[in-house]
Amino acid sequence: MAKDNVMGSSSKRREDVRFLKGRGRYTDDMNRPGQTYAYILRSWSAHATLNSVDTAAASEAEGVIRVFTGKDIEEAGLGGVPCGWEITDKNGDPMKEPAHPILATGKVRHVGDPIAVVVAETYQQARDAAEMIDIDMTDLPAVVDMRTAETLGTGVHDEAPDNLCYDWELGDAAATDAAFASAAHVTTLEFINNRLVANPMEPRCAIGDYDQDADHYTLYTTSQNPHVIRLLMGAFVLSIPEHKLRVYAPDVGGGFGTKIFHYAEEAFVTWASAQIKRPVKWTSDRSEAFISDAHGRDHVTKAELALDAEGKFLALRADTRANMGAYLSTFAPCVPTWLHGTLLAGQYATPAVHCRVRAMFTNTVPVDAYRGAGRPEATYLLERIINKAAQELGMDQAELRRKNFIRSFPYDTPVALQYDTGDYDATLDAVLKMADYDGFAARKAESASRGKLRGIGLSCYIEACGIAPSSLVGALGARAGLYEAATIRVNPTGSVTVMTGSHSHGQGHETTFAQVVSDALGIPEDQIEIVHGDTDKIPFGMGTYGSRSLAVGGSAIVKAVDKVVAKGKKIAAHLLEAAESDIVFEDGQYKVAGTDKAKAFAEVSLAAYVPHNYPIEEIEPGLEETAFYDPKNFTYPAGSYLCEVEVDPQTGKVEIVALSASDDFGNVVNPMIVEGQVHGGLAQGLGQAMLENAAYDEHGQLVAGSYMDYAMPLAVDLPSFNVETAEGTPCTHNPLGVKGCGEAGAIGSPPALVNAVVNALQDHGIDHIDMPLSPLRVWTAIQNASVKQAAE
Amino acid sequence: MYNFEFNRPTDLSAAVDALRGDGAQALGGGQTLIPVLKQRLAAPTTLVDLTGIESLKGIRRMGDMLVIGGGTTHGAVAASGDVAAAIPGLVELASKIGDPQVRNRGTIGGSLANNDPAACYPAAALALGATIETNQRKIEADDFFQGLYATSLEEGEVITAVHFPIPTASTYQKFEQPASRFSLTSIFLAKMSDGSVRVGVTGAGADGVFRHEGLEQALGSNFSASAVDGVSVAAEGMSNDLHGTPEYRANLVKVMTKRAVEALS
């Protein structure tokens, strides 16, 4: 077997052959016989009473089959869009969980809230008819600013007149208070973590196809986790049992979190297909995506760090308001709590941490997990306040961190996690060397000679990936388990079909998972097919998010492979007339230990399917095994990023001169794919830090509702990244020793960039600027600082 | 998009005839109009596509003038040796519009006729004192731009060519809006053969493109960056949005003008 097809080698992405030729098969590429088209009429008001929806004219329009409103959904007795995680507040009460109707009734609660759907023979006809729907609404005051939402006197939902979904806390408040009381220095930072739109390249799409002869439903959808959609939609919305519902997510063009969630459109097309007895297709356009895909981030935070005289961290206090938007999306409540508060120890041995999170309802698009989900917010909080402390104390940003690193593992944090392993000095040392940290002063002087202000900013992140031990997340409010499943089907001639519950939407699973199986079974990669995305083919699956695919899905594959090998040994022992305990499996051969007797993997496979000479009394024919893997702990990737910028003080424009990244992902299966994941994460993180901002006005209108105003990062905005994966500390509790790499770049890079810009401007007396660091914001900060300095 | 009749004439007179119809709309490269139609923000009954008319395309030097056909793409201007030799600022400008796909479709006539307040070409037309030729008449640039998306073009009038006087020096200094990459505030600076200096400003003005007389006078008597320092650029009259306050845009007018001067010094 060619050694280049195994763990640790950069096999080229096999899926790219079809993607680069434009032959990916996406949901919108699919068309079902007799298909109809849905156009969704959405609210243009952020908050209004819905007095009436008159569909009479639209129903008579050319090509229209049916027009549906919230009343139709209500009369059919359908459930609302469910939430998958219940948070218990600090008083032990459950979060407020208002209904999330598929189509609005009574009120609309955000711009984009669906009001009616026209189903017609063509998309154009559906859209034409939608313009004939007469809607009478009375505007209500919009709840937009989280800081005033509690006292505004207007509730997004009647159940929460103060717009508070929950008031949650984590950590020891008394110990934290005591540490602050004894601190030599306290640093305080108030900031906004900006709201983002995920913007996957492929907009969402869903086709519902009801087969009345079989009484069976199929939903084709752009999802990161088809089994989760089947569970949520089948059980909670439409009351369709699993055996009557297939969910298929074919090629998906990017998810970034926003395609995890179960959306109203999926339930609508599935249900409507049964009403009209024809397939119903809905495809989002880009403008619609801005006001209907769940957004990300959006925290308003006050953080405080207590230090002793030597710069040791004594305690951290965080008080955050997190925007839920108008309704609770699938995982929204857990993002600012269990995926954020628990990460506030970072890489540091801070003895006491306390975190309070108030989740707020507002008249905006729902907010949920977006690449990193809570962990970028935690990392930003921590890494920004550490730099502010260093600035106030006149300490080097690297040394202050090094003084506080955790160095003994396993380590129990004060915020409920146990880190199994890590080496934070190693990644810090590596990045300082990669970026020539020591040579910065000379580069700064050179920039100054050209009238530019140069800055350097460090960020040392940690994340919790591989979500998650089911018993743990169950105790924390998850309404599902978070294991993963895989089936290894060994075909008679020795090729292998792998059914995985993970879903690839850009990550390259078809390549990486094939490498894992190739390595384990000693057969060439081209003998291995990876199948994903179809609930009819895959035993089960919890899907792909939170950098969990290799750590959890890959581990399930390894467990299934182990079962295959174990059965193969029994067969081989029979064929080789040896004791099973004497059979070893290596390099694709079942061997009798200490002899030259062997049977190839394919010979054993064939025997399993042609069992003429077979231990039929002991084992069944066939060679197919399924395994479920439930992780024992999270995995903890960590690393250090160093960003170097040049600021043009006359225009406020920031140029990212260099970005160096040293990551510890544990063991690495495909270094090229890992590097690509880091690059993509960095682009998204730097996009958040410098460009992206889903700005709403005070009326709840999304001002940045198109690419004319929502700034996406382009290649020209980014430097050539300097990325290295450290030798690493393998995860101690999964069979591959892997940790996950999908979100690291988006988690570690925003504070690195902001720290760099603030570092460049510190001589102006600037100690913080909120993201995104647009030219306007940076220039304005410089002007304000100049005015302030002049006044002093 | 709503349904419309599509008409693609190959000569100008047929296009002009077609544009006389009710609800007829000229289509150049379509880089603005097509997205507007897709969002159903306009509903012309007939689109008259001008891209089939060869006489509207091309670049030629005529004495001390550079004449660019109204249907000439930004890509053609950016790649033209004649333009580079005569008015290098126009090459800078055209090469920074959008991306290659936009540049290969969008036309100079379409850009001027649309007069987007953040478009690039209006700054050059004003700063160079261009003459805009239509199927009916010739219009001086100073009379052509009439505020946001407004020009002195009348119904059925098509820009056939733009006549640019060849300056002694020119440059375009673009500061991009971070999202759209249109001009947030950009300066076209031209030194004319009579010794005068003209400054066209796009992206900044609440009423669209304008010339800054204070900067022109200061630079006309002392062509140096320090001359710009002495000029007061008011925030009043500048536009205000997510990406720039009036104060910021006023600052950029000075900064980008200085950079233009430095580029030509």
JSON list of C-alpha atoms in Angstrom, two decimals, chain A residues 327-435:
[
{"chain": "A", "resi": 327, "resn": "TYR", "atom": "CA", "xyz": [-37.11, 33.82, 18.77]},
{"chain": "A", "resi": 328, "resn": "LEU", "atom": "CA", "xyz": [-34.97, 31.08, 20.26]},
{"chain": "A", "resi": 329, "resn": "SER", "atom": "CA", "xyz": [-33.12, 29.31, 17.46]},
{"chain": "A", "resi": 330, "resn": "THR", "atom": "CA", "xyz": [-32.11, 25.66, 17.93]},
{"chain": "A", "resi": 331, "resn": "PHE", "atom": "CA", "xyz": [-28.96, 26.05, 20.04]},
{"chain": "A", "resi": 332, "resn": "ALA", "atom": "CA", "xyz": [-29.17, 29.76, 20.84]},
{"chain": "A", "resi": 333, "resn": "PRO", "atom": "CA", "xyz": [-29.56, 29.54, 24.65]},
{"chain": "A", "resi": 334, "resn": "CYS", "atom": "CA", "xyz": [-26.44, 27.41, 25.14]},
{"chain": "A", "resi": 335, "resn": "VAL", "atom": "CA", "xyz": [-24.11, 29.57, 23.05]},
{"chain": "A", "resi": 336, "resn": "PRO", "atom": "CA", "xyz": [-23.53, 32.48, 25.50]},
{"chain": "A", "resi": 337, "resn": "THR", "atom": "CA", "xyz": [-23.73, 30.16, 28.53]},
{"chain": "A", "resi": 338, "resn": "TRP", "atom": "CA", "xyz": [-22.19, 26.69, 28.32]},
{"chain": "A", "resi": 339, "resn": "LEU", "atom": "CA", "xyz": [-20.13, 27.49, 25.25]},
{"chain": "A", "resi": 340, "resn": "HIS", "atom": "CA", "xyz": [-18.98, 30.88, 26.56]},
{"chain": "A", "resi": 341, "resn": "GLY", "atom": "CA", "xyz": [-18.90, 31.05, 30.36]},
{"chain": "A", "resi": 342, "resn": "THR", "atom": "CA", "xyz": [-17.05, 27.74, 30.58]},
{"chain": "A", "resi": 343, "resn": "LEU", "atom": "CA", "xyz": [-14.22, 29.03, 28.39]},
{"chain": "A", "resi": 344, "resn": "LEU", "atom": "CA", "xyz": [-13.37, 32.03, 30.55]},
{"chain": "A", "resi": 345, "resn": "ALA", "atom": "CA", "xyz": [-10.40, 30.38, 32.21]},
{"chain": "A", "resi": 346, "resn": "GLY", "atom": "CA", "xyz": [-8.67, 30.34, 28.83]},
{"chain": "A", "resi": 347, "resn": "GLN", "atom": "CA", "xyz": [-5.07, 29.15, 29.04]},
{"chain": "A", "resi": 348, "resn": "TYR", "atom": "CA", "xyz": [-4.68, 30.67, 32.49]},
{"chain": "A", "resi": 349, "resn": "ALA", "atom": "CA", "xyz": [-4.64, 29.41, 36.05]},
{"chain": "A", "resi": 350, "resn": "THR", "atom": "CA", "xyz": [-7.02, 32.12, 37.27]},
{"chain": "A", "resi": 351, "resn": "PRO", "atom": "CA", "xyz": [-8.30, 30.77, 40.60]},
{"chain": "A", "resi": 352, "resn": "ALA", "atom": "CA", "xyz": [-11.73, 32.42, 40.56]},
{"chain": "A", "resi": 353, "resn": "VAL", "atom": "CA", "xyz": [-14.02, 33.22, 37.67]},
{"chain": "A", "resi": 354, "resn": "HIS", "atom": "CA", "xyz": [-17.58, 34.43, 37.73]},
{"chain": "A", "resi": 355, "resn": "CYS", "atom": "CA", "xyz": [-19.75, 34.94, 34.70]},
{"chain": "A", "resi": 356, "resn": "ARG", "atom": "CA", "xyz": [-23.25, 36.36, 34.46]},
{"chain": "A", "resi": 357, "resn": "VAL", "atom": "CA", "xyz": [-25.20, 36.20, 31.22]},
{"chain": "A", "resi": 358, "resn": "ARG", "atom": "CA", "xyz": [-28.52, 37.84, 30.52]},
{"chain": "A", "resi": 359, "resn": "ALA", "atom": "CA", "xyz": [-30.09, 36.62, 27.30]},
{"chain": "A", "resi": 360, "resn": "MET", "atom": "CA", "xyz": [-32.32, 39.22, 25.70]},
{"chain": "A", "resi": 361, "resn": "PHE", "atom": "CA", "xyz": [-35.16, 39.07, 23.23]},
{"chain": "A", "resi": 362, "resn": "THR", "atom": "CA", "xyz": [-35.05, 41.83, 20.61]},
{"chain": "A", "resi": 363, "resn": "ASN", "atom": "CA", "xyz": [-36.87, 42.58, 17.36]},
{"chain": "A", "resi": 364, "resn": "THR", "atom": "CA", "xyz": [-34.00, 41.26, 15.28]},
{"chain": "A", "resi": 365, "resn": "VAL", "atom": "CA", "xyz": [-33.20, 38.06, 13.39]},
{"chain": "A", "resi": 366, "resn": "PRO", "atom": "CA", "xyz": [-32.57, 35.14, 15.79]},
{"chain": "A", "resi": 367, "resn": "VAL", "atom": "CA", "xyz": [-28.94, 34.76, 16.86]},
{"chain": "A", "resi": 368, "resn": "ASP", "atom": "CA", "xyz": [-27.34, 31.34, 17.23]},
{"chain": "A", "resi": 369, "resn": "ALA", "atom": "CA", "xyz": [-24.07, 29.48, 16.81]},
{"chain": "A", "resi": 370, "resn": "TYR", "atom": "CA", "xyz": [-21.65, 30.92, 14.27]},
{"chain": "A", "resi": 371, "resn": "ARG", "atom": "CA", "xyz": [-18.16, 29.45, 13.70]},
{"chain": "A", "resi": 372, "resn": "GLY", "atom": "CA", "xyz": [-16.81, 29.15, 17.22]},
{"chain": "A", "resi": 373, "resn": "ALA", "atom": "CA", "xyz": [-20.15, 29.80, 18.94]},
{"chain": "A", "resi": 374, "resn": "GLY", "atom": "CA", "xyz": [-19.50, 31.37, 22.34]},
{"chain": "A", "resi": 375, "resn": "ARG", "atom": "CA", "xyz": [-15.83, 30.46, 22.37]},
{"chain": "A", "resi": 376, "resn": "PRO", "atom": "CA", "xyz": [-14.81, 33.42, 20.17]},
{"chain": "A", "resi": 377, "resn": "GLU", "atom": "CA", "xyz": [-16.78, 35.69, 22.50]},
{"chain": "A", "resi": 378, "resn": "ALA", "atom": "CA", "xyz": [-15.01, 34.22, 25.56]},
{"chain": "A", "resi": 379, "resn": "THR", "atom": "CA", "xyz": [-11.60, 34.40, 23.91]},
{"chain": "A", "resi": 380, "resn": "TYR", "atom": "CA", "xyz": [-12.18, 37.97, 22.80]},
{"chain": "A", "resi": 381, "resn": "LEU", "atom": "CA", "xyz": [-13.19, 38.98, 26.33]},
{"chain": "A", "resi": 382, "resn": "LEU", "atom": "CA", "xyz": [-10.18, 37.36, 27.93]},
{"chain": "A", "resi": 383, "resn": "GLU", "atom": "CA", "xyz": [-7.53, 38.21, 25.39]},
{"chain": "A", "resi": 384, "resn": "ARG", "atom": "CA", "xyz": [-8.62, 41.83, 25.12]},
{"chain": "A", "resi": 385, "resn": "ILE", "atom": "CA", "xyz": [-8.72, 42.44, 28.85]},
{"chain": "A", "resi": 386, "resn": "ILE", "atom": "CA", "xyz": [-5.32, 40.81, 29.32]},
{"chain": "A", "resi": 387, "resn": "ASN", "atom": "CA", "xyz": [-3.83, 43.18, 26.77]},
{"chain": "A", "resi": 388, "resn": "LYS", "atom": "CA", "xyz": [-5.51, 46.13, 28.44]},
{"chain": "A", "resi": 389, "resn": "ALA", "atom": "CA", "xyz": [-4.06, 45.00, 31.76]},
{"chain": "A", "resi": 390, "resn": "ALA", "atom": "CA", "xyz": [-0.61, 44.69, 30.19]},
{"chain": "A", "resi": 391, "resn": "GLN", "atom": "CA", "xyz": [-0.98, 48.17, 28.74]},
{"chain": "A", "resi": 392, "resn": "GLU", "atom": "CA", "xyz": [-2.02, 49.62, 32.10]},
{"chain": "A", "resi": 393, "resn": "LEU", "atom": "CA", "xyz": [0.78, 47.83, 33.96]},
{"chain": "A", "resi": 394, "resn": "GLY", "atom": "CA", "xyz": [3.42, 48.53, 31.33]},
{"chain": "A", "resi": 395, "resn": "MET", "atom": "CA", "xyz": [4.07, 44.82, 30.93]},
{"chain": "A", "resi": 396, "resn": "ASP", "atom": "CA", "xyz": [4.89, 42.86, 27.81]},
{"chain": "A", "resi": 397, "resn": "GLN", "atom": "CA", "xyz": [1.77, 41.16, 26.48]},
{"chain": "A", "resi": 398, "resn": "ALA", "atom": "CA", "xyz": [3.53, 37.81, 26.03]},
{"chain": "A", "resi": 399, "resn": "GLU", "atom": "CA", "xyz": [5.17, 37.83, 29.44]},
{"chain": "A", "resi": 400, "resn": "LEU", "atom": "CA", "xyz": [1.93, 38.65, 31.26]},
{"chain": "A", "resi": 401, "resn": "ARG", "atom": "CA", "xyz": [0.32, 35.63, 29.65]},
{"chain": "A", "resi": 402, "resn": "ARG", "atom": "CA", "xyz": [3.28, 33.37, 30.30]},
{"chain": "A", "resi": 403, "resn": "LYS", "atom": "CA", "xyz": [3.16, 34.32, 33.98]},
{"chain": "A", "resi": 404, "resn": "ASN", "atom": "CA", "xyz": [-0.33, 32.88, 34.19]},
{"chain": "A", "resi": 405, "resn": "PHE", "atom": "CA", "xyz": [-0.29, 29.79, 31.96]},
{"chain": "A", "resi": 406, "resn": "ILE", "atom": "CA", "xyz": [-1.68, 26.49, 33.19]},
{"chain": "A", "resi": 407, "resn": "ARG", "atom": "CA", "xyz": [1.18, 23.99, 33.17]},
{"chain": "A", "resi": 408, "resn": "SER", "atom": "CA", "xyz": [-0.19, 20.99, 35.04]},
{"chain": "A", "resi": 409, "resn": "PHE", "atom": "CA", "xyz": [-2.70, 18.62, 33.44]},
{"chain": "A", "resi": 410, "resn": "PRO", "atom": "CA", "xyz": [-5.36, 17.42, 33.84]},
{"chain": "A", "resi": 411, "resn": "TYR", "atom": "CA", "xyz": [-6.53, 20.83, 35.05]},
{"chain": "A", "resi": 412, "resn": "ASP", "atom": "CA", "xyz": [-9.91, 21.60, 36.60]},
{"chain": "A", "resi": 413, "resn": "THR", "atom": "CA", "xyz": [-10.98, 25.13, 35.75]},
{"chain": "A", "resi": 414, "resn": "PRO", "atom": "CA", "xyz": [-13.17, 27.21, 38.07]},
{"chain": "A", "resi": 415, "resn": "VAL", "atom": "CA", "xyz": [-15.78, 27.19, 35.29]},
{"chain": "A", "resi": 416, "resn": "ALA", "atom": "CA", "xyz": [-16.68, 23.50, 35.10]},
{"chain": "A", "resi": 417, "resn": "LEU", "atom": "CA", "xyz": [-14.24, 22.08, 32.54]},
{"chain": "A", "resi": 418, "resn": "GLN", "atom": "CA", "xyz": [-11.36, 19.66, 32.90]},
{"chain": "A", "resi": 419, "resn": "TYR", "atom": "CA", "xyz": [-8.56, 20.27, 30.39]},
{"chain": "A", "resi": 420, "resn": "ASP", "atom": "CA", "xyz": [-6.97, 16.89, 29.63]},
{"chain": "A", "resi": 421, "resn": "THR", "atom": "CA", "xyz": [-3.75, 18.11, 28.09]},
{"chain": "A", "resi": 422, "resn": "GLY", "atom": "CA", "xyz": [-1.95, 21.08, 26.57]},
{"chain": "A", "resi": 423, "resn": "ASP", "atom": "CA", "xyz": [1.35, 22.90, 26.23]},
{"chain": "A", "resi": 424, "resn": "TYR", "atom": "CA", "xyz": [0.72, 26.61, 26.01]},
{"chain": "A", "resi": 425, "resn": "ASP", "atom": "CA", "xyz": [4.36, 27.65, 26.26]},
{"chain": "A", "resi": 426, "resn": "ALA", "atom": "CA", "xyz": [5.12, 25.62, 23.16]},
{"chain": "A", "resi": 427, "resn": "THR", "atom": "CA", "xyz": [2.63, 27.40, 20.90]},
{"chain": "A", "resi": 428, "resn": "LEU", "atom": "CA", "xyz": [3.51, 30.81, 22.37]},
{"chain": "A", "resi": 429, "resn": "ASP", "atom": "CA", "xyz": [7.23, 30.23, 21.86]},
{"chain": "A", "resi": 430, "resn": "ALA", "atom": "CA", "xyz": [6.56, 29.04, 18.33]},
{"chain": "A", "resi": 431, "resn": "VAL", "atom": "CA", "xyz": [4.46, 32.01, 17.30]},
{"chain": "A", "resi": 432, "resn": "LEU", "atom": "CA", "xyz": [6.86, 34.56, 18.80]},
{"chain": "A", "resi": 433, "resn": "LYS", "atom": "CA", "xyz": [9.60, 33.00, 16.72]},
{"chain": "A", "resi": 434, "resn": "MET", "atom": "CA", "xyz": [7.51, 32.67, 13.56]},
{"chain": "A", "resi": 435, "resn": "ALA", "atom": "CA", "xyz": [6.50, 36.32, 13.75]}
]
